[in-house]
XYZ file of C-alpha atoms in Angstrom:
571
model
C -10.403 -18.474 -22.095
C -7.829 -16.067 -23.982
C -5.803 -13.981 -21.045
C -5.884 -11.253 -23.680
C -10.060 -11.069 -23.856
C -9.851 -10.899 -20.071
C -7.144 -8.091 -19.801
C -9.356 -5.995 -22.392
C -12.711 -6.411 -20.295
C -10.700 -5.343 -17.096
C -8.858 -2.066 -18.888
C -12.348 -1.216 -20.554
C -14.481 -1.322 -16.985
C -11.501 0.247 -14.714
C -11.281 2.763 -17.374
C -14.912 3.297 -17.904
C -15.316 3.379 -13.916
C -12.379 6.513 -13.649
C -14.190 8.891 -16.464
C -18.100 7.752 -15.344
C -18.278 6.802 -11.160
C -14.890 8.295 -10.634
C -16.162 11.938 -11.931
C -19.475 11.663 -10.497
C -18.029 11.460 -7.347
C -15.695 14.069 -7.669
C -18.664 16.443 -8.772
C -20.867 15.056 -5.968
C -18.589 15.558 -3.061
C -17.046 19.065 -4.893
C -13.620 20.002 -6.116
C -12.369 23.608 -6.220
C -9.852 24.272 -8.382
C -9.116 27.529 -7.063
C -9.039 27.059 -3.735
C -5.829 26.491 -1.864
C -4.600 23.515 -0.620
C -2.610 22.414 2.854
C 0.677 21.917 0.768
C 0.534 25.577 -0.211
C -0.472 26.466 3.324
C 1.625 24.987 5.779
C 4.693 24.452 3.049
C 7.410 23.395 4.850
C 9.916 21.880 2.797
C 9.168 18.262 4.753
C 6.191 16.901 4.750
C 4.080 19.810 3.282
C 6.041 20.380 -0.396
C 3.017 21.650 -3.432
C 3.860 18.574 -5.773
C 2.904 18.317 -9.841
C -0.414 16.343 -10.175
C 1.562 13.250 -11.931
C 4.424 13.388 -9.497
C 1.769 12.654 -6.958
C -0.099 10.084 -8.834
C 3.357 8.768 -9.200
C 4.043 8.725 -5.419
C 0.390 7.483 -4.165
C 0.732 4.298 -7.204
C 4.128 3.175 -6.323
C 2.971 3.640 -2.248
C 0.007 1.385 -2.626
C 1.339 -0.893 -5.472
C 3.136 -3.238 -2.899
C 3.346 -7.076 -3.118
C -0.900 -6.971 -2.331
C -1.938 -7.036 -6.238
C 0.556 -10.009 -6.993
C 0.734 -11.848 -4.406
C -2.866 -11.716 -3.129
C -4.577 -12.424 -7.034
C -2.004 -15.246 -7.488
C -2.845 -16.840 -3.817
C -6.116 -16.223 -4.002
C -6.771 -18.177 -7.336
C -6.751 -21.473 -5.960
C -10.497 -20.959 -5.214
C -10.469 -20.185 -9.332
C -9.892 -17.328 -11.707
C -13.562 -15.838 -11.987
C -13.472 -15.492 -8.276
C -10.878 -12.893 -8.162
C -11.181 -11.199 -11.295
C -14.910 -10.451 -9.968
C -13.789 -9.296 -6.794
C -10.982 -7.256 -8.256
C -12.950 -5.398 -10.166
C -15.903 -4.633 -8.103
C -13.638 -4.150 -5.356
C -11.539 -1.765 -6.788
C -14.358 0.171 -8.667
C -16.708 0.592 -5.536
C -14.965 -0.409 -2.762
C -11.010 0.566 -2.789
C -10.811 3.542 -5.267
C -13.933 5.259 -3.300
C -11.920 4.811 -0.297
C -8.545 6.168 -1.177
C -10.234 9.346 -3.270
C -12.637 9.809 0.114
C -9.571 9.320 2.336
C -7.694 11.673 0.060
C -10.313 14.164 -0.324
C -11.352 14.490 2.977
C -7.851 14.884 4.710
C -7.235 17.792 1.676
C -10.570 19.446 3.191
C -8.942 19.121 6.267
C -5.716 20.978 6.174
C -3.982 17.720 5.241
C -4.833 16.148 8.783
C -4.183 12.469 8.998
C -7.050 10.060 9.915
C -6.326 9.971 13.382
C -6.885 13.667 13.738
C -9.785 13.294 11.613
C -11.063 10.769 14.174
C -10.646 12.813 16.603
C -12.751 15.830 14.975
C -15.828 14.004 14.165
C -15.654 10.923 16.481
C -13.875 11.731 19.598
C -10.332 11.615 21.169
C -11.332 8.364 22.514
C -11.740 7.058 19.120
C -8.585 8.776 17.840
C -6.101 7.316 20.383
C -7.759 3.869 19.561
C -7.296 4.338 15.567
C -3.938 5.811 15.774
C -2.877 2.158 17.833
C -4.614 0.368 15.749
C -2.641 2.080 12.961
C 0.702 1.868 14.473
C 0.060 -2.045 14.894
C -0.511 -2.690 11.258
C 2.010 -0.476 10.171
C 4.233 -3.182 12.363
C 2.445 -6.111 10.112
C 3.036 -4.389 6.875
C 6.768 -3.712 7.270
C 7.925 -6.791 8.964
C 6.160 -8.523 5.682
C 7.342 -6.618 3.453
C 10.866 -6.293 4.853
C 10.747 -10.450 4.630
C 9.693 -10.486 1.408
C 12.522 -8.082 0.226
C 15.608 -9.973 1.868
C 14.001 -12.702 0.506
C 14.036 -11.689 -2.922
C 17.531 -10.557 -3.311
C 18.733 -13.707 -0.937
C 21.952 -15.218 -2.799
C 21.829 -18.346 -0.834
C 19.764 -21.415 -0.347
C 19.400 -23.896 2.260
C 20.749 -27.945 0.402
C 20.704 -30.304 3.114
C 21.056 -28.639 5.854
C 23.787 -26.231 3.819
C 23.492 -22.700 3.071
C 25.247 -22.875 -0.588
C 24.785 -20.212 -3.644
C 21.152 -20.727 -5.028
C 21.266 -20.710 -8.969
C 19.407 -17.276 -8.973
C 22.061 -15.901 -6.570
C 23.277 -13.622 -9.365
C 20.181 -12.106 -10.836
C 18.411 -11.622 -7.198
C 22.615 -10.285 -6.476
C 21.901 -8.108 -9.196
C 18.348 -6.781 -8.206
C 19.922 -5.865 -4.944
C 22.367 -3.642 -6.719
C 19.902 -1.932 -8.497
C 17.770 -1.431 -5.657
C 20.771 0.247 -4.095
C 21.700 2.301 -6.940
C 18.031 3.312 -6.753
C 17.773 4.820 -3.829
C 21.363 6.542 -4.499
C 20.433 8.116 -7.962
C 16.791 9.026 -6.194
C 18.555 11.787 -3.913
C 20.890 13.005 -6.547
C 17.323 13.463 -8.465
C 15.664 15.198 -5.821
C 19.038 17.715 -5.652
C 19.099 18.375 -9.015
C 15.169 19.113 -9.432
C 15.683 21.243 -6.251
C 18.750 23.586 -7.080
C 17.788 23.479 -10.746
C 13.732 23.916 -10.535
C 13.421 20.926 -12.855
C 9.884 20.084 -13.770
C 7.749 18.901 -16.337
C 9.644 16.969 -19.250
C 13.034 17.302 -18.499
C 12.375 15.883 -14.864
C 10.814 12.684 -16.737
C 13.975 12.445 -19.086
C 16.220 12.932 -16.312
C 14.111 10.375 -14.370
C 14.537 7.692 -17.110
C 18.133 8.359 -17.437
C 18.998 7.399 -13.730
C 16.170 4.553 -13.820
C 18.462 2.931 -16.685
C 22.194 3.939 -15.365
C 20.626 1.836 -11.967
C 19.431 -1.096 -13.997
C 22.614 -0.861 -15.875
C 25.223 -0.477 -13.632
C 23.571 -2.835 -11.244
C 23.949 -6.024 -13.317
C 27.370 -4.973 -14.567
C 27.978 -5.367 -10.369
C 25.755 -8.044 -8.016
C 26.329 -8.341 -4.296
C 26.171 -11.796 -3.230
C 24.795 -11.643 0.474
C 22.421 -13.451 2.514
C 18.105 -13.098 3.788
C 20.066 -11.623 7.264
C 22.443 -8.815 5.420
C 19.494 -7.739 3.038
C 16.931 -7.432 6.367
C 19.766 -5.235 7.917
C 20.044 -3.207 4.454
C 16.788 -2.482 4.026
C 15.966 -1.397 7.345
C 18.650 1.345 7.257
C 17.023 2.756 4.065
C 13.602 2.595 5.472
C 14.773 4.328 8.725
C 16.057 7.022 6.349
C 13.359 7.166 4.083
C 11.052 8.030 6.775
C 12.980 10.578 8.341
C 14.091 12.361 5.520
C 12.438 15.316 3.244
C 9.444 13.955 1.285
C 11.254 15.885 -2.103
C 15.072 14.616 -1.136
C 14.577 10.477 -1.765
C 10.975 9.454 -1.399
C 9.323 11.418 -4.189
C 12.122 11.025 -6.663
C 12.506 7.211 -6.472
C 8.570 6.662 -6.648
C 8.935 8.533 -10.233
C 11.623 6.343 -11.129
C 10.489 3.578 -10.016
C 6.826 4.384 -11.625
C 9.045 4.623 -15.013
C 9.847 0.873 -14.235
C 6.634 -0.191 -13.247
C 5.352 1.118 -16.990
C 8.013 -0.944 -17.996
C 6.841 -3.958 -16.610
C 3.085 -3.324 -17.470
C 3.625 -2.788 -20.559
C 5.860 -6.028 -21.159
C 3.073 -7.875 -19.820
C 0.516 -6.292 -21.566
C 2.343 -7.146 -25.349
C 3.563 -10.398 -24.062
C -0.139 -11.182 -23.464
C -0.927 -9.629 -27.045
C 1.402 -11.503 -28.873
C 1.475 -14.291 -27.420
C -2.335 -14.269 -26.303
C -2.189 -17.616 -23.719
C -4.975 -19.194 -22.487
C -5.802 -18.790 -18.832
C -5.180 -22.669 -17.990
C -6.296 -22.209 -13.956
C -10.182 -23.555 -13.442
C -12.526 -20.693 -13.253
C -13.986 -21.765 -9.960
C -12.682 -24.808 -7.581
C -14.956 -24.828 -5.073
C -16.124 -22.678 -1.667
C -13.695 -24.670 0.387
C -9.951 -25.077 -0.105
C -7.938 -27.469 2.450
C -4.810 -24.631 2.387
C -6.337 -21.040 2.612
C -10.218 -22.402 3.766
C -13.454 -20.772 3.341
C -14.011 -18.703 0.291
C -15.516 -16.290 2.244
C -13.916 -14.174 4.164
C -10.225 -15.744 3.073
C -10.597 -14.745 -1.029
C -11.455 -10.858 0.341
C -8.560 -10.584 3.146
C -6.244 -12.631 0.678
C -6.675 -10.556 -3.005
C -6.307 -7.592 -0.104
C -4.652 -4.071 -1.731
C -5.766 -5.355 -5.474
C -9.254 -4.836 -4.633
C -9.383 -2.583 -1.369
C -6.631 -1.472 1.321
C -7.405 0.213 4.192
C -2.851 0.837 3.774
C -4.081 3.331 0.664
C -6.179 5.408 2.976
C -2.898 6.112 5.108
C -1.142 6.645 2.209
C -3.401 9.151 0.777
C -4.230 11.351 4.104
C -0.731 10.993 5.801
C 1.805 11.554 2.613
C 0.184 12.607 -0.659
C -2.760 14.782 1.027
C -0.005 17.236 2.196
C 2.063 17.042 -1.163
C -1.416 17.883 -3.664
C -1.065 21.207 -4.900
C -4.348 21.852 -7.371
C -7.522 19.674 -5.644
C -8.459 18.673 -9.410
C -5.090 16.516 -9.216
C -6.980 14.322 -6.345
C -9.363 12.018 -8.547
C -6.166 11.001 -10.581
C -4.248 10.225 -7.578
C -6.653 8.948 -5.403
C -9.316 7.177 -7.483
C -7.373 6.601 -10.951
C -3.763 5.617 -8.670
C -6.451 2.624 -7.143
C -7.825 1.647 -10.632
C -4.323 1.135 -12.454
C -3.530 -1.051 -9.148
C -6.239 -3.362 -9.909
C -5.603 -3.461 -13.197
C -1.856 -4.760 -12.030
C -3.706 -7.848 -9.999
C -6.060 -8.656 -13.463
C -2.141 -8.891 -15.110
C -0.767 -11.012 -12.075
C -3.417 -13.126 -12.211
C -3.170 -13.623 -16.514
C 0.332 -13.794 -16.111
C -0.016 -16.904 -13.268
C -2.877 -18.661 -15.733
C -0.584 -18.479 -18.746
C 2.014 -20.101 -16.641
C 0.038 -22.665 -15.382
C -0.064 -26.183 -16.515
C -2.674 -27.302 -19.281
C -4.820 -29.267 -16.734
C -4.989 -26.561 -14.640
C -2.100 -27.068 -12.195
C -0.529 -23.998 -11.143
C 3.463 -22.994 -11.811
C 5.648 -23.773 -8.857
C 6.939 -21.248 -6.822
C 5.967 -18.202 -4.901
C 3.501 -15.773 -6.412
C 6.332 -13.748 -7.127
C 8.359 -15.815 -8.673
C 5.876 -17.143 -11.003
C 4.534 -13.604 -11.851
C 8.556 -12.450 -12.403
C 9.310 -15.468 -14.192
C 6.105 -15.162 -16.276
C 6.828 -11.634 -17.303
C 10.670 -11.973 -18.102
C 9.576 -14.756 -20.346
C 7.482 -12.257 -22.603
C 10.317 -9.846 -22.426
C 12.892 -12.761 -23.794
C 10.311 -12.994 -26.603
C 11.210 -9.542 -27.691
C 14.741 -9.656 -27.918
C 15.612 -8.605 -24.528
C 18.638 -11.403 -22.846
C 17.264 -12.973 -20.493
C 19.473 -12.595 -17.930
C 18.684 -8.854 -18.153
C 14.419 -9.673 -18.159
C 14.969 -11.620 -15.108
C 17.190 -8.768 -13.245
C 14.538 -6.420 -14.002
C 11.747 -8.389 -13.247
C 13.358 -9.220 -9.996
C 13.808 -5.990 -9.067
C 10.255 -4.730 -9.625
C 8.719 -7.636 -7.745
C 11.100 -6.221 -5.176
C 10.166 -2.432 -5.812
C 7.025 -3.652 -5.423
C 7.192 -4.280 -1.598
C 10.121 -1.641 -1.218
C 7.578 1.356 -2.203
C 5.582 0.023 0.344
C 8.031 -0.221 2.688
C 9.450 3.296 2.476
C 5.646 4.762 2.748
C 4.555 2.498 5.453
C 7.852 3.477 8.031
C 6.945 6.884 7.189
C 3.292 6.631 8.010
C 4.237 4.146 11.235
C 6.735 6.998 12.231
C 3.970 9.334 12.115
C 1.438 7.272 13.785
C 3.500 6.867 16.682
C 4.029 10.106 16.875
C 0.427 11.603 16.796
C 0.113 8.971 19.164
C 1.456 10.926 22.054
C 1.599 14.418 20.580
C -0.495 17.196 22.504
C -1.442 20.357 21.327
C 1.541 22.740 23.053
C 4.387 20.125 22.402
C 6.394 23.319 23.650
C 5.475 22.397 26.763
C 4.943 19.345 27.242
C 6.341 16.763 29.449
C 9.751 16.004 28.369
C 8.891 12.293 28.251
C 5.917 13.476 25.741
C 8.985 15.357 23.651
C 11.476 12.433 23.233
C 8.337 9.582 22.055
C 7.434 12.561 19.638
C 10.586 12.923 18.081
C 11.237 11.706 14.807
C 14.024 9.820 15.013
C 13.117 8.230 18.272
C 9.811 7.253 17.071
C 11.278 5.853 13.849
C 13.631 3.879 15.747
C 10.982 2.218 18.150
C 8.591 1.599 15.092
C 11.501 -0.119 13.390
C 13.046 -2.561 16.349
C 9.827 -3.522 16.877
C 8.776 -4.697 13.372
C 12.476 -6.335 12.939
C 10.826 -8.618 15.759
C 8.272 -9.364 13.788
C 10.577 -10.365 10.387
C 11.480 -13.236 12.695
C 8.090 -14.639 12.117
C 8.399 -14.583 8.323
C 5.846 -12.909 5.871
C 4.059 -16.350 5.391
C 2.957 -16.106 8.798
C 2.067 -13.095 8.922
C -0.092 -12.483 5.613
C -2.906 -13.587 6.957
C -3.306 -11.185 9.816
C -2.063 -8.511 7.598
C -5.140 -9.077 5.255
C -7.479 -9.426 7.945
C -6.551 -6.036 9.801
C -5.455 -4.559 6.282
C -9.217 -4.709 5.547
C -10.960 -3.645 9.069
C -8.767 -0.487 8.145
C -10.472 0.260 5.548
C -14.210 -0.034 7.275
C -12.714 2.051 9.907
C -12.088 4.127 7.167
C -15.492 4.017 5.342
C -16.969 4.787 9.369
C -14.879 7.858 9.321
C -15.760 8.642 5.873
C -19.338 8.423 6.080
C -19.527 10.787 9.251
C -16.970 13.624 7.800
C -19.520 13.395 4.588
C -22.243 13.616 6.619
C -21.820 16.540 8.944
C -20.287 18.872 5.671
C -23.542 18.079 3.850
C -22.052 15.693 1.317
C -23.900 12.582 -0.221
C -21.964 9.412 1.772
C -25.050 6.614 0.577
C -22.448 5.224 -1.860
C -20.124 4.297 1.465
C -22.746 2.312 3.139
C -22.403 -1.489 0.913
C -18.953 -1.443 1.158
C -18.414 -0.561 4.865
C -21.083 -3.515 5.579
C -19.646 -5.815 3.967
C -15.927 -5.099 4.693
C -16.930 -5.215 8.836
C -18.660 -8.945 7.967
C -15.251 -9.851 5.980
C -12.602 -8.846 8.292
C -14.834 -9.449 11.851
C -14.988 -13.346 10.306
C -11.522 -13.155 9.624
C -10.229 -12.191 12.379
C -12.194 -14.267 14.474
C -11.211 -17.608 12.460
C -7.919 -16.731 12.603
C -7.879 -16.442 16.561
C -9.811 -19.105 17.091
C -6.963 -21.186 14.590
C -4.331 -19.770 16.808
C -5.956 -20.569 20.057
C -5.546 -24.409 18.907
C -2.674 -24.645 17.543
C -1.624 -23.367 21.118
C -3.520 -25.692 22.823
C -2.255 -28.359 21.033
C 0.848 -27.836 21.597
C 2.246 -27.316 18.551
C 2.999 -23.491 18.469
C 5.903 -21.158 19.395
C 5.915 -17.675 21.263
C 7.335 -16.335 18.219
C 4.740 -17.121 15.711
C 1.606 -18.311 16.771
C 1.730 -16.687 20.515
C 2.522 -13.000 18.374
C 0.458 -13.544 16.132
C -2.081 -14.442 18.837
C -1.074 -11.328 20.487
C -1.631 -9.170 17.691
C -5.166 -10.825 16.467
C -6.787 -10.276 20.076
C -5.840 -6.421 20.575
C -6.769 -5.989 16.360
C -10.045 -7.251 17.516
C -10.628 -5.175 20.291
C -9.373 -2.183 18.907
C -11.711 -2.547 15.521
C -14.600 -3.314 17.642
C -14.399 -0.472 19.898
C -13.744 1.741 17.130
C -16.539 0.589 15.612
C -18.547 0.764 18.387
C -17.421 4.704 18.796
C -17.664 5.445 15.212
C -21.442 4.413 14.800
C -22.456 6.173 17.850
C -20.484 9.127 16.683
C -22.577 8.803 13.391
C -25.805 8.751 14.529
C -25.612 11.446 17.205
C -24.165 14.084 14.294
C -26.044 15.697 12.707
C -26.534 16.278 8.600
C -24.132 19.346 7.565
C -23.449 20.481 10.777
C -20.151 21.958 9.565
C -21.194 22.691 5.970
C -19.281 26.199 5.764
C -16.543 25.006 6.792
C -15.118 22.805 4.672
C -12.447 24.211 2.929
C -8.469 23.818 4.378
C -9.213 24.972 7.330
C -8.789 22.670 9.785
């Protein structure tokens, strides 16, 4: 089949879903327009800063646009192509883009509460201090992945016999490294300039590009040649500062710039696949069994992950971009339409890995992101463009991919932590209570302990990230469905996906234990990988369960709009 026929169908559903489901649900739940929201009523300068609608949308895309939508279509394609475009799209029309608007919307009713305090206002305290773990431990998951996946990417070196020696991409990844630097420098002179200067609209766009090229430009002009270890160090400095620092000073203004790149790349994809118009040369369907990944179900709907739903989005959207909305009309674009485009990116990762597949079906070699980079860079040589330049810039967004992740996810784990031990009169508190709560402190224990986990490698640890990556989001969907219910708001629409996402991740989970368990028993596992990952399965089991557990009780024991009047920001 032609990639570009497939492309089409997927832009003309996602985009039919946004103006038809997406707006019901924004008139069924409510939106008020006039009413104000927490950024304008606990502005602070940090967390709490009223944000443009686009900026936003900006900010919540890049956030949840992480290595998921690549990596997960590509992987999850050996059970065939129809498989995953069908779950992409249903997933991200009914399942994933419900959850981040409903995440979004409700934390925005909610004086910009994360879902832990949410938790803790319709399901208990109980429940709360369970969730917030729960959260904390994932966060751990998601950057230790991530964090592997970056110093992998701009990794000079390569292991010949036993001999670390320059790998023949050690200049372009050299060169994506640079960029990524120059990035995150040009991001805070951004964020100065639109602060002193009051820089919106246009000329914040225009200024945008300009520092979004100078990076790519000067960036190739100079590579650094350094190894996995030097990059891991790297970009756990900037993540430690990007989750400490003002929301307006480095996170906001590299997820526009870095949104001005991701066009960039979507849009070479999308005319590569128009002019050139490849076939998709993977099989449609292979089977229900594959001997690598297993079962079709649950591994195709924990492996596809953030392309179709992410229980990471719903953090995302109640911790960082609820606080930042300044008009509540801005939150279907950001949550519901931010989900959409991200779906649309997996449909592209997943034409982009069929066009680069062999004409029998066999796939390209190399990771996902490799073949999606090299795929892409390849339709960008057909325009012109050098291709030692396509391949820096592809490089680097496959990189900016997982680093936009990154930067929201040690925020979010920060914060997680945090709420973890916070009390009401933190004034008073214990002084024990004071130092876990501060921000630096809890960014540095968040931190150490996912570096622990990078010693495991991403490979390893992509499979429990999907699992409990998807629980998240039906602990989500519980919350969801119990905040709708007691304000008097329609939450039937919640009820398929929550079932089905507790069957996928509870089967997950459990194979994946039960896998671990025998690798152990036979002998053939470390502490480091398997027992960890162990470890991390059995307490991501209990936790779900008993939130579960507490969640449907809670339910069922509220009653329908209990708290109808008092839904607006007030907490």
């Amino acid at each position: 089949m032609n990639t570009l026929v497939i492309i089409l169908i997927a832009a003309v559903l996602l985009v039919g879903a946004y103006m038809l489901y997406g707006r019901w649900l924004a008139n069924k739940w409510g939106i008020d327009p006039t009413a104000k929201t927490p950024a304008q009523v606990n502005e602070d300068g940090q967390d709490y800063v009223p944000t443009n609608g686009w900026t936003v949308f900006s900010h919540q895309f890049s956030s949840i646009a992480g290595a998921g939508p690549v990596t997960g279509a590509i992987q999850a394609a050996v059970f065939g192509w129809v498989p995953v475009l069908l779950w992409v799209l249903i997933g991200g029309i009914f399942f994933g883009a419900v959850t981040d608007f409903g995440a979004l919307y409700a934390s925005v009713k909610n004086n910009g509460k994360s879902l832990g305090v949410l938790i803790e206002k319709y399901i208990g305290k109980f429940g709360r201090k369970l969730f917030l773990l729960f959260c904390w431990l994932f966060t751990l998951l998601v950057i230790a992945a991530f964090a592997d996946m970056v110093a992998g990417t701009f990794n000079a070196f390569a292991l010949v016999d036993g001999v670390n020696q320059l790998s023949p991409a050690a200049e372009t990844n050299g060169a994506a490294g640079s960029i990524s630097l120059l990035f995150m420098a040009f991001a805070v002179v951004l964020g100065l300039l639109t602060k002193k200067f009051n820089i919106t609209g246009w000329k914040s766009a225009v200024l945008g590009l300009v520092f979004t090229v100078a990076a790519l430009g000067l960036g190739m002009l100079i590579p650094i040649t350094a190894g996995k270890m030097t990059w891991t160090y790297i970009t756990f400095i900037y993540i430690f500062f990007a989750a400490v620092m003002p929301m307006w000073l480095l996170k906001q203004p590299r997820d526009a710039m870095t949104t001005y790149m991701f066009v960039g790349m979507i849009a070479g994809a999308v005319l590569g696949l128009l002019v050139a118009h490849p076939s998709m040369n993977l099989p449609m369907f292979t089977g229900f069994h594959n001997e690598a990944l297993g079962d079709l179900f649950p591994i195709l709907f924990v492996t596809v992950a953030c392309g179709a739903v992410s229980g990471f989005h719903s953090l995302v959207s109640s911790n960082t971009s609820s606080k930042t909305i300044a008009n509540e009309k801005d939150m279907l674009k950001v949550g519901y339409g931010a989900m959409v485009l991200e779906s649309l990116l997996a449909v592209l990762a997943l034409c982009v890995a069929g066009a680069a597949a062999a004409a029998d079906g066999t796939p390209a070699a190399g990771t996902p992101f490799q073949i999606f980079s090299n795929g892409v860079a390849g339709f960008l040589e057909m325009f012109g463009i050098p291709i030692y330049v396509a391949q820096c810039f592809m490089t680097m967004c496959v990189s900016a991919l997982a680093l936009t992740s990154l930067d929201a996810v040690a925020r979010i784990g920060r914060m997680s932590f945090q709420e973890l031990f916070s009390v009401d009169d933190m004034k008073n508190a214990a002084v024990w209570r004071k130092v876990l709560c501060d921000k630096y402190f809890s960014t540095i224990i968040t931190l150490a302990l996912s570096f622990v986990l990078t010693r495991i490698g991403y490979a390893n640890i992509w499979p429990l990230f999907g699992s409990a990556n998807q629980l998240l989001s039906a602990l989500v969907l519980v919350t969801l469905c119990v905040f709708l219910k007691v304000t008097g708001r329609s939450n039937k629409m919640l009820f398929p996906p929550l079932i089905i996402m507790l069957c996928v991740t509870g089967t997950a989970l459990v194979q994946r234990t039960i896998a671990l368990v025998k690798a152990i028993s036979a002998g053939s596992a470390t502490f480091l990988v398997e027992g960890l990952q162990l470890i991390i399965a059995v307490l991501l089991i209990a936790l779900g369960l008993t939130i579960v557990v507490n969640s449907l009780r809670a339910y069922f024991k509220s009653k329908a709009r209990e708290e109808v009047d008092k839904t607006s920001t007030e907490a």
